[in-house]
GROMACS .gro file of C-alpha atoms in nm:
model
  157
    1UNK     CA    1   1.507  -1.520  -2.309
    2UNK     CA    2   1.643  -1.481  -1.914
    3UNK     CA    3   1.358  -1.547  -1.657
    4UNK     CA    4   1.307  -1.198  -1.604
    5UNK     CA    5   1.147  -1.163  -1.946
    6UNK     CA    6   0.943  -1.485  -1.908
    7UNK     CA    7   0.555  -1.545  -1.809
    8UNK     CA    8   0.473  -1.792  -1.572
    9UNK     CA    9   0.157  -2.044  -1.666
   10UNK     CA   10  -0.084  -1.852  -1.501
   11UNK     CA   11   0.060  -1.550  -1.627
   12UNK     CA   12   0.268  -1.412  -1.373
   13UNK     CA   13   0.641  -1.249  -1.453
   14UNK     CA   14   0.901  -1.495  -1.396
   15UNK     CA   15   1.134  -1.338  -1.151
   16UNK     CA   16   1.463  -1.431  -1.116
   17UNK     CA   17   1.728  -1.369  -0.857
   18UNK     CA   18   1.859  -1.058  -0.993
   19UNK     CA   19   1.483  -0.950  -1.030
   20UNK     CA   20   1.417  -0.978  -0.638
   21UNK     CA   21   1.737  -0.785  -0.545
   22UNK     CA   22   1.647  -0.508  -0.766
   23UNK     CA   23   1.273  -0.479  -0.651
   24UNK     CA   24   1.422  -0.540  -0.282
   25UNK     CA   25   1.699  -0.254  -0.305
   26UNK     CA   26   1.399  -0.027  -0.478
   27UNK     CA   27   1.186  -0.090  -0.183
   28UNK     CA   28   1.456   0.043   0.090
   29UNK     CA   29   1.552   0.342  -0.144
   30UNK     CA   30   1.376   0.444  -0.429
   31UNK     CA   31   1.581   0.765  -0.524
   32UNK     CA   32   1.916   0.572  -0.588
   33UNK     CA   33   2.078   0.580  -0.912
   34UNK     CA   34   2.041   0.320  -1.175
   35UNK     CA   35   2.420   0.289  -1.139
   36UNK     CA   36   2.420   0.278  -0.792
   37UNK     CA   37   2.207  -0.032  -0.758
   38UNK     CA   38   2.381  -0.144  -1.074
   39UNK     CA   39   2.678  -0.173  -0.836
   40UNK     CA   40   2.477  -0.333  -0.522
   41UNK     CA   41   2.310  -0.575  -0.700
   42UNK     CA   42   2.639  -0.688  -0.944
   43UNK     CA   43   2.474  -0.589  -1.312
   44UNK     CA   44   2.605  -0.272  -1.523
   45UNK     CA   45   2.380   0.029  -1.534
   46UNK     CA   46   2.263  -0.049  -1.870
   47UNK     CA   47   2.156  -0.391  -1.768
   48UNK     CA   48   1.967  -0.279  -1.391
   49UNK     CA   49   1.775  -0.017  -1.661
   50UNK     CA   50   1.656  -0.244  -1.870
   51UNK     CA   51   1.580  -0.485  -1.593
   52UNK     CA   52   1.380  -0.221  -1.401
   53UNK     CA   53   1.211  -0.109  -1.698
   54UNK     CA   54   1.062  -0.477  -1.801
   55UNK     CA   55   0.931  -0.476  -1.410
   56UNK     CA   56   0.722  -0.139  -1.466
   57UNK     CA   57   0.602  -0.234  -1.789
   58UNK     CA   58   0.498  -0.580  -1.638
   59UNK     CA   59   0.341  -0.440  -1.359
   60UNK     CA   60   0.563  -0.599  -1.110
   61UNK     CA   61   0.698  -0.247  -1.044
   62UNK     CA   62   0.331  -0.026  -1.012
   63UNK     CA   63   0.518   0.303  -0.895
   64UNK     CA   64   0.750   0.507  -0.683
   65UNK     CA   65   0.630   0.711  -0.359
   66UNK     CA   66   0.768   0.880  -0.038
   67UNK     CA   67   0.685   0.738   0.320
   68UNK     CA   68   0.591   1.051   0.532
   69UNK     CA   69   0.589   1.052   0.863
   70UNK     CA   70   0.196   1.152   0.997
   71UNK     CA   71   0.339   1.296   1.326
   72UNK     CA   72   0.515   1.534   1.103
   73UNK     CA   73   0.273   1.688   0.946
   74UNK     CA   74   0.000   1.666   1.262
   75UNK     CA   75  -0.189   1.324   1.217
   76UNK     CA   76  -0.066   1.231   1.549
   77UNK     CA   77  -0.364   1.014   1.617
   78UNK     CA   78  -0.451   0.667   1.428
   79UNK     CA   79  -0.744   0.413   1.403
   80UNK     CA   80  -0.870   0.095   1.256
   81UNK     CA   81  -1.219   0.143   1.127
   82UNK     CA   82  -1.406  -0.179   1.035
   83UNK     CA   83  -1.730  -0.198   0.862
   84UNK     CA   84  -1.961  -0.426   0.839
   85UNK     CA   85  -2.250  -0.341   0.597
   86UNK     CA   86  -2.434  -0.529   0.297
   87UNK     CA   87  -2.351  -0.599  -0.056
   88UNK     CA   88  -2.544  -0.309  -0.225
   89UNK     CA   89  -2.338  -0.069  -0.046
   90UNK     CA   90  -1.978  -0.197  -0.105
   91UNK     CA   91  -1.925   0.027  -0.408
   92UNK     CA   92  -2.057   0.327  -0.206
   93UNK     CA   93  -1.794   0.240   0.052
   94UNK     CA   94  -1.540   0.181  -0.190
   95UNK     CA   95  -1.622   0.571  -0.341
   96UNK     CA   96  -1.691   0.753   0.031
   97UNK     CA   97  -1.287   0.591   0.136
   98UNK     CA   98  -1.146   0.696  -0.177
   99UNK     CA   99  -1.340   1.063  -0.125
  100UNK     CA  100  -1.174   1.099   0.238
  101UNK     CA  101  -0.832   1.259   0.301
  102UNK     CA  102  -0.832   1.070   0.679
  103UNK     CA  103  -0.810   0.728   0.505
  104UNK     CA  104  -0.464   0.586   0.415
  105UNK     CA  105  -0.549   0.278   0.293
  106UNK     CA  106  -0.873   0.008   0.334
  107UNK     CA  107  -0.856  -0.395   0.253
  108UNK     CA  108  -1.168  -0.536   0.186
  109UNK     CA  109  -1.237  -0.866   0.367
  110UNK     CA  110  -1.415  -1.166   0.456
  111UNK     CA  111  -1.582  -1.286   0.760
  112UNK     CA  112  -1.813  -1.021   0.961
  113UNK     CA  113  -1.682  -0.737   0.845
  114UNK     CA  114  -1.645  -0.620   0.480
  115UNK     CA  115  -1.331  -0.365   0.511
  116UNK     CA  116  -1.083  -0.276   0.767
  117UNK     CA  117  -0.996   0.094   0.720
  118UNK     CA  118  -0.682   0.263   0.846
  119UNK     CA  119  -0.723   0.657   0.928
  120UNK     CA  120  -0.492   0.877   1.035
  121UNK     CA  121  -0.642   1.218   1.215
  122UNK     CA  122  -0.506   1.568   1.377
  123UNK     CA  123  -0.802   1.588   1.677
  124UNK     CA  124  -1.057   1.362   1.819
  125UNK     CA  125  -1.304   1.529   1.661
  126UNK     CA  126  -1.221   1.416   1.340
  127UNK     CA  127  -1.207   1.069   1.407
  128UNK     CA  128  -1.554   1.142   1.526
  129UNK     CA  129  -1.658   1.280   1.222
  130UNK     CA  130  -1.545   0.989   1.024
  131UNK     CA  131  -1.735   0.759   1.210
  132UNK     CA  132  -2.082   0.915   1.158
  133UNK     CA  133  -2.000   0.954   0.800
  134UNK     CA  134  -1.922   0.611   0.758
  135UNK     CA  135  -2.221   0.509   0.959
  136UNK     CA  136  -2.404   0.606   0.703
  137UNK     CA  137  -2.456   0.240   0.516
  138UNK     CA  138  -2.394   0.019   0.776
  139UNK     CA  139  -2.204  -0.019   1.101
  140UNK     CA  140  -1.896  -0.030   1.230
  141UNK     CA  141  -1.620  -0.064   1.501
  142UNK     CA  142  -1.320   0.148   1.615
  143UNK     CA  143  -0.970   0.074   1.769
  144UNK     CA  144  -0.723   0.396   1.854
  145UNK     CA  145  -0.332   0.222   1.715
  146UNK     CA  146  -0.146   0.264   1.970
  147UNK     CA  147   0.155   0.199   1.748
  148UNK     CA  148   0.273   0.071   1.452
  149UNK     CA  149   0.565  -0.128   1.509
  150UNK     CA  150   0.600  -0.307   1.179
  151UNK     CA  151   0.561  -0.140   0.851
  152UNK     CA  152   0.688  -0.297   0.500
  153UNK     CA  153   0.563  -0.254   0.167
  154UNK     CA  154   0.511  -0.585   0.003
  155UNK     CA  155   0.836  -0.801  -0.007
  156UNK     CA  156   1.001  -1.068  -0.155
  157UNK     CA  157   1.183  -1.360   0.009
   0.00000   0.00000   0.00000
């Protein structure tokens, strides 16, 4: 059994070398061909398949999407949305994010707030409109982003 087939103690894949490059080359381009990263990464094609396909069935691997770019499409304004709100209401906050187009993705966190939202919005008005709906169940603070200098997905060393 090679590492990459391997469970760690607490459960984990085992990830070896090979394993990192692979997820690594996936993360900068998704859409290349099996043989094509065969080739980067020093493994035949029938080897990188295999490989990859032990990472999705592990987990390790949890999909494939596109980045778009919000400006693009007229999202050309961003914010941070925290909320701060009790324990009953966490689910119902979990539900109204999921329900909202505006809302690319929310961590949930500790400290004074409970989740830091980031929205992405055509006009003013909607961010406005977000913000009384999430009012709703508790309250919360805004910051316009400015920019977004550093995006990654998550990666390996």
């Amino acid at each position: 059994m090679n590492s990459s087939e391997g469970r760690g103690s607490d459960g984990t894949m085992d990830l070896d070398k090979k394993d990192r490059l692979i997820i690594k080359a996936l993360q900068q381009d998704a859409r290349q061909s099996l043989s094509a990263l065969g080739k980067r990464i020093g493994l035949s094609q029938p080897a990188v398949s295999e490989r990859v396909k032990k990472l999705e069935e592990a987990g390790v691997i949890c999909g494939y999407s596109a980045r778009i770019d919000l400006r693009a499409i007229g999202l050309r304004l961003q914010a941070v949305v925290r909320v701060r709100t009790t324990h009953e209401h966490i689910q119902r906050y979990v539900a109204l994010f999921e329900s909202m187009p505006e809302v690319l993705d929310v961590v949930r966190v500790t400290g004074d707030d409970c989740f830091v939202a980031r929205c992405a919005f055509a006009e003013p008005e909607d961010l406005e409109r977000v913000v009384d709906t999430l009012a709703t169940h508790g309250s919360i603070t805004t910051a316009l982003v400015l920019s977004h200098p550093v995006s990654k997905s998550t990666t390996l060393a």
